[in-house]
Amino acid sequence: MTRFGENNKTTGIKYGLVVRTYYKSAHVVGTIKVPVNALDKMTDTEHLKITVMQRMIAPSTKSASKPTSTFKDVPLSNEAHARQPASLKASGAALATDKSGKAIDIISLSTGRPHPRYYPFESVDFAFTTVNSSSSGNEPSAKTFGKTRTARYDIAEQNAAIDLSVALSYGYSAGSEQLIKVLTEHIEAVHDPPYSDWNCALTVGSTSALDLAIRTLSEPRDGVLVEEYTYSGMIEFLQPLNRKIVAVPMNQGGSCPDALDTLLMHWDTTLPKPRLLYTIPTGQNPTGITQNMERRRQIYKVAEKHNLLVLEDDPYGYLRFTEDKLPSYLSLDTSGRVLRFDSTSKTLSPGLRCA
């Protein structure tokens, strides 16, 4: 999720499909046609206007009418503070306009971008199974197929909103605009975050996204709260990042909110207090536990009390085939402290590397 101009001293990086990032305004503007020497002179409002202008494929959501989130004190790491806008993109943008700001017809060599006519792909065809409403869900439908073709210049020929000339070139750091649009609308339809200042970003998998989140929101030697039994991959990348693993006791309902509260209430004041809570709320790995609604509300209440950010890793959330619908932490998030990590690995295929 993204806030534009939230903190002019920091630069955010993408770190998950449904996440919160905090950008220096120039970071956003550096990817479009704005002279470099104008970046420091622009107000946050002007940056926001330019960002909106850039979003030609904006998602259709109702979030703009909601209030903004109340969680403002975001604990960015020194690594996050040290990150800077892409100077190469900004310099290329400066060359694309004259002194009056008018666009110049110029071929930029700044990024070493090959011309699409030299891509060795003319078109890509996909055939896919569609949902069979009469299926029990135990077997995939093999009777009905949908088909689509994406060619090199579909946009120019007005056949589609994306084509291979765009898809195979350098894109936005947050991911494909077309896919971001679909995912943003999906997140709002399914989770409906209670505030307006959220957005989506894409990474190459949830493990990578979590790695980026940990590095952006904590320092070496900081503690990270994890469930007593947790995903082994989380342990394996926390250790080389030099983060202290802090186990939260569990029972048959998942993480114990009272135990979490007690742990933080009696934290050793000579050590940095954890500010990140990692949880797998649905089909928890390795226990298989799914937190019920009351447990999720209790955990979230403790997170608010101790000013924690909640890393909601929910790859199995869409595989829960029961009539009662459990709210995600994101849907319960009234203050803006939840970073949700979704993945295509369990619902489409792991090799897509998309989260």
XYZ file of C-alpha atoms in Angstrom:
355
model
C 0.000 0.000 0.000
C 1.309 3.382 -0.860
C 1.156 6.852 0.528
C 2.529 9.599 -1.690
C 4.518 12.323 0.059
C 4.080 10.680 3.459
C 7.628 11.453 4.517
C 9.965 13.548 2.377
C 13.036 12.147 4.144
C 12.407 8.549 3.252
C 12.138 6.392 0.194
C 10.077 3.242 0.141
C 10.594 0.063 -1.832
C 8.041 -2.431 -3.041
C 7.691 -5.416 -0.744
C 4.530 -7.417 -1.314
C 1.312 -7.699 -3.190
C -0.818 -5.959 -0.667
C 1.603 -3.778 1.234
C 2.273 -0.309 2.594
C 5.244 1.643 1.251
C 6.459 5.120 2.107
C 7.990 7.058 -0.758
C 9.979 10.207 -1.096
C 7.825 12.159 -3.542
C 10.698 12.442 -6.035
C 10.853 8.659 -6.247
C 7.472 8.589 -7.932
C 8.045 11.607 -10.152
C 11.409 10.363 -11.354
C 9.746 7.805 -13.609
C 7.842 10.328 -15.736
C 8.696 13.387 -17.795
C 9.733 15.922 -15.175
C 13.088 17.794 -15.244
C 15.414 16.663 -12.469
C 16.045 20.205 -11.268
C 12.315 20.641 -10.702
C 11.960 17.744 -8.279
C 13.044 19.568 -5.134
C 10.877 22.589 -5.976
C 7.619 20.692 -6.194
C 5.175 20.453 -3.327
C 3.641 17.193 -2.173
C 0.374 18.290 -3.786
C 2.075 18.777 -7.140
C 3.727 15.373 -6.845
C 0.376 13.794 -6.136
C -1.201 15.443 -9.179
C 1.574 14.163 -11.412
C 1.252 10.691 -9.953
C -2.465 10.660 -10.689
C -1.812 11.848 -14.235
C 0.630 8.987 -14.698
C -1.952 6.412 -13.659
C -3.664 6.073 -17.022
C -4.885 2.597 -16.076
C -6.274 3.490 -12.676
C -8.226 0.858 -10.759
C -11.916 1.434 -10.155
C -12.389 1.544 -6.385
C -14.558 3.270 -3.802
C -11.715 3.749 -1.319
C -11.262 7.447 -2.074
C -14.387 8.229 -0.053
C -12.991 6.564 3.075
C -10.928 8.312 5.771
C -7.153 8.028 5.753
C -5.431 5.613 8.112
C -4.416 6.836 11.552
C -1.135 4.938 11.971
C 1.485 7.557 11.088
C 4.660 6.661 12.986
C 6.126 4.141 10.548
C 9.444 2.655 11.744
C 11.602 2.699 8.620
C 15.064 1.166 8.802
C 18.354 2.884 8.051
C 18.490 0.847 4.850
C 15.139 2.290 3.752
C 16.270 5.824 4.583
C 19.422 5.317 2.513
C 17.532 4.388 -0.652
C 17.319 7.068 -3.341
C 15.223 7.613 -6.480
C 16.434 6.073 -9.728
C 18.681 8.799 -11.142
C 18.891 7.099 -14.538
C 15.127 7.279 -14.991
C 15.026 10.867 -13.787
C 17.784 11.929 -16.189
C 15.982 10.259 -19.065
C 12.810 12.114 -18.113
C 14.695 15.421 -18.109
C 15.901 14.850 -21.678
C 12.356 14.172 -22.844
C 11.148 17.771 -22.360
C 12.363 21.197 -23.483
C 12.729 24.244 -21.230
C 9.025 25.015 -21.508
C 8.139 21.497 -20.427
C 6.934 20.441 -23.874
C 7.643 16.841 -24.813
C 10.491 16.282 -27.279
C 10.409 13.538 -29.880
C 13.616 11.847 -28.818
C 14.976 8.324 -28.706
C 16.514 7.880 -25.266
C 19.463 5.525 -24.855
C 19.670 6.076 -21.094
C 18.241 2.698 -20.059
C 19.618 0.622 -22.932
C 16.067 -0.345 -23.874
C 15.867 -2.393 -27.106
C 13.188 -1.505 -29.636
C 10.161 -3.849 -29.441
C 10.493 -4.749 -33.124
C 13.592 -6.752 -32.192
C 11.863 -8.853 -29.523
C 11.873 -12.458 -30.817
C 8.183 -12.948 -29.968
C 5.254 -12.187 -32.261
C 2.396 -13.417 -30.083
C 1.575 -15.570 -27.081
C -1.494 -17.818 -26.845
C -3.054 -19.069 -23.621
C -5.735 -21.694 -23.110
C -7.112 -22.079 -19.629
C -9.800 -23.967 -17.752
C -12.767 -22.009 -16.488
C -14.761 -22.453 -13.310
C -17.499 -25.061 -13.531
C -20.219 -24.029 -11.091
C -21.534 -27.601 -10.881
C -18.156 -29.052 -9.950
C -17.628 -30.381 -6.433
C -14.243 -28.686 -6.386
C -12.407 -31.996 -6.081
C -11.466 -32.108 -9.751
C -10.597 -29.268 -12.141
C -12.959 -28.685 -15.025
C -11.460 -29.956 -18.279
C -14.509 -29.382 -20.469
C -14.596 -25.619 -20.855
C -11.623 -23.576 -21.966
C -11.053 -19.866 -22.297
C -8.574 -18.637 -24.869
C -6.648 -15.428 -25.266
C -3.903 -14.155 -27.520
C -1.515 -11.292 -26.881
C 0.383 -9.966 -29.893
C 3.238 -7.526 -30.312
C 1.270 -4.377 -31.185
C -2.243 -4.975 -29.833
C -2.373 -1.486 -28.286
C -1.591 0.306 -31.545
C -4.176 -1.824 -33.312
C -6.684 -1.110 -30.502
C -7.083 -4.791 -29.714
C -6.106 -4.666 -26.038
C -4.854 -2.516 -23.149
C -1.504 -4.315 -23.133
C 0.646 -6.040 -25.717
C 4.045 -7.704 -25.927
C 5.801 -4.450 -26.798
C 4.774 -3.214 -23.329
C 4.775 -6.454 -21.333
C 8.306 -7.446 -22.396
C 9.847 -4.016 -21.815
C 10.948 -2.347 -18.589
C 7.898 -1.627 -16.457
C 6.969 0.195 -13.282
C 8.828 -0.849 -10.155
C 5.527 -1.696 -8.454
C 4.576 -4.104 -11.243
C 2.420 -4.256 -14.360
C -0.169 -1.493 -14.294
C -2.786 -3.719 -15.886
C -2.282 -6.464 -13.306
C -2.088 -3.959 -10.451
C -5.458 -2.589 -11.568
C -7.073 -6.033 -11.479
C -5.520 -6.926 -8.124
C -6.441 -3.608 -6.515
C -10.070 -4.050 -7.501
C -9.941 -7.651 -6.262
C -8.497 -6.647 -2.885
C -11.181 -4.027 -2.406
C -13.955 -6.453 -3.361
C -12.694 -9.223 -1.055
C -11.035 -7.378 1.845
C -12.365 -3.804 1.589
C -9.669 -2.018 3.664
C -11.364 0.541 5.957
C -9.169 3.473 4.850
C -8.327 5.201 1.570
C -4.515 5.431 1.490
C -3.622 1.896 0.392
C -2.318 0.349 -2.789
C -0.863 -2.848 -4.241
C 2.592 -3.777 -5.469
C 3.999 -6.927 -7.047
C 7.084 -8.938 -6.161
C 8.557 -12.238 -7.339
C 7.096 -14.240 -4.454
C 5.979 -13.900 -0.845
C 9.347 -14.937 0.566
C 11.029 -12.150 -1.376
C 8.278 -9.743 -0.333
C 8.686 -10.642 3.334
C 12.448 -10.268 3.063
C 11.998 -6.743 1.704
C 9.462 -5.895 4.401
C 11.736 -7.069 7.218
C 14.690 -5.094 5.840
C 12.568 -1.977 5.309
C 10.802 -1.955 8.666
C 13.383 -3.248 11.148
C 17.064 -3.010 11.982
C 19.685 -5.736 12.461
C 19.437 -7.212 15.973
C 15.761 -6.161 16.242
C 13.303 -8.798 17.395
C 10.584 -10.095 15.065
C 7.562 -11.757 16.658
C 6.620 -15.076 15.055
C 4.298 -17.890 16.048
C 5.833 -20.569 18.263
C 5.661 -22.965 15.318
C 6.070 -21.124 12.042
C 7.027 -21.319 8.389
C 10.620 -22.561 8.154
C 11.429 -20.160 5.329
C 10.769 -17.220 7.644
C 13.296 -18.522 10.168
C 15.839 -19.184 7.450
C 15.911 -15.643 6.103
C 15.551 -13.884 9.475
C 18.782 -15.448 10.711
C 21.146 -14.117 7.993
C 19.427 -10.729 8.288
C 20.544 -10.765 11.935
C 17.011 -10.379 13.301
C 16.167 -11.940 16.643
C 13.374 -14.518 16.433
C 10.856 -13.991 19.256
C 8.406 -16.897 19.645
C 4.775 -16.191 20.564
C 3.121 -19.079 22.485
C 0.277 -20.865 20.687
C -2.723 -22.983 21.639
C -5.352 -24.795 19.603
C -6.660 -21.438 18.311
C -3.303 -20.115 17.124
C -1.196 -17.362 18.679
C -2.265 -16.551 22.249
C -3.160 -12.847 22.518
C -2.723 -12.794 26.306
C 0.716 -14.398 26.033
C 1.692 -11.896 23.328
C 0.539 -8.997 25.494
C 2.403 -10.335 28.546
C 5.562 -10.872 26.510
C 5.561 -7.262 25.335
C 4.464 -5.793 28.684
C 7.503 -7.367 30.368
C 9.977 -6.774 27.566
C 13.565 -6.092 28.635
C 13.908 -2.320 28.273
C 17.617 -2.655 27.488
C 16.675 -4.326 24.187
C 14.798 -2.807 21.235
C 11.140 -3.737 21.494
C 9.807 -5.748 18.534
C 7.711 -3.752 16.097
C 6.822 -6.518 13.626
C 4.410 -9.417 14.174
C 4.441 -12.187 11.555
C 1.379 -14.425 11.379
C -0.139 -17.070 9.087
C -3.837 -16.789 10.025
C -5.330 -19.441 7.719
C -4.070 -23.025 7.541
C -1.034 -22.046 9.578
C 2.205 -23.682 8.487
C 3.070 -26.151 10.043
C 0.148 -26.634 12.478
C -2.760 -26.178 10.051
C -4.576 -23.955 12.572
C -6.978 -21.301 11.290
C -7.562 -18.367 13.629
C -11.260 -17.643 14.183
C -12.704 -14.140 14.001
C -12.459 -13.448 17.718
C -8.809 -14.559 17.846
C -7.935 -12.257 14.948
C -9.640 -9.316 16.630
C -7.795 -10.038 19.899
C -4.401 -10.254 18.195
C -5.082 -7.036 16.302
C -6.044 -5.295 19.553
C -2.694 -6.289 21.099
C -0.911 -5.034 17.966
C -2.603 -1.653 18.378
C -1.756 -1.526 22.088
C 1.954 -2.138 21.457
C 2.167 -0.263 18.136
C 3.055 -3.335 16.064
C 2.944 -3.738 12.319
C 1.212 -6.995 11.367
C 2.716 -9.031 8.515
C -0.268 -11.117 7.354
C 1.074 -14.009 5.273
C -2.057 -15.674 3.897
C -1.264 -17.971 0.939
C -4.038 -20.389 1.932
C -6.733 -17.788 2.552
C -8.538 -18.497 -0.727
C -8.458 -22.264 -0.189
C -10.805 -22.271 2.781
C -14.006 -23.884 1.481
C -16.418 -23.319 4.363
C -19.596 -21.282 4.467
C -18.484 -18.901 7.208
C -16.292 -16.123 5.877
C -13.415 -15.076 8.118
C -12.181 -11.483 7.884
C -8.556 -10.951 6.971
C -6.376 -8.811 9.204
C -6.424 -6.273 6.377
C -10.214 -6.030 6.535
C -10.023 -5.537 10.331
C -7.271 -2.937 10.017
C -8.830 0.328 11.171
C -5.529 2.142 11.779
C -3.375 1.096 8.807
C -0.848 -1.257 10.418
C -1.400 -4.437 8.370
C 0.774 -5.525 5.462
C -0.981 -8.358 3.646
C 0.954 -10.863 1.538
C -1.049 -12.753 -1.074
C 0.382 -15.280 -3.499
C -0.528 -17.095 -6.712
C 1.555 -20.117 -5.677
C -1.311 -22.027 -4.056
C -4.205 -20.923 -6.287
C -2.647 -20.762 -9.789
C 0.885 -22.189 -9.846
C 4.127 -21.672 -7.876
C 6.223 -21.078 -10.992
C 4.462 -17.804 -11.792
C 6.568 -16.214 -9.009
C 3.969 -13.556 -8.355
C 2.999 -12.154 -4.957
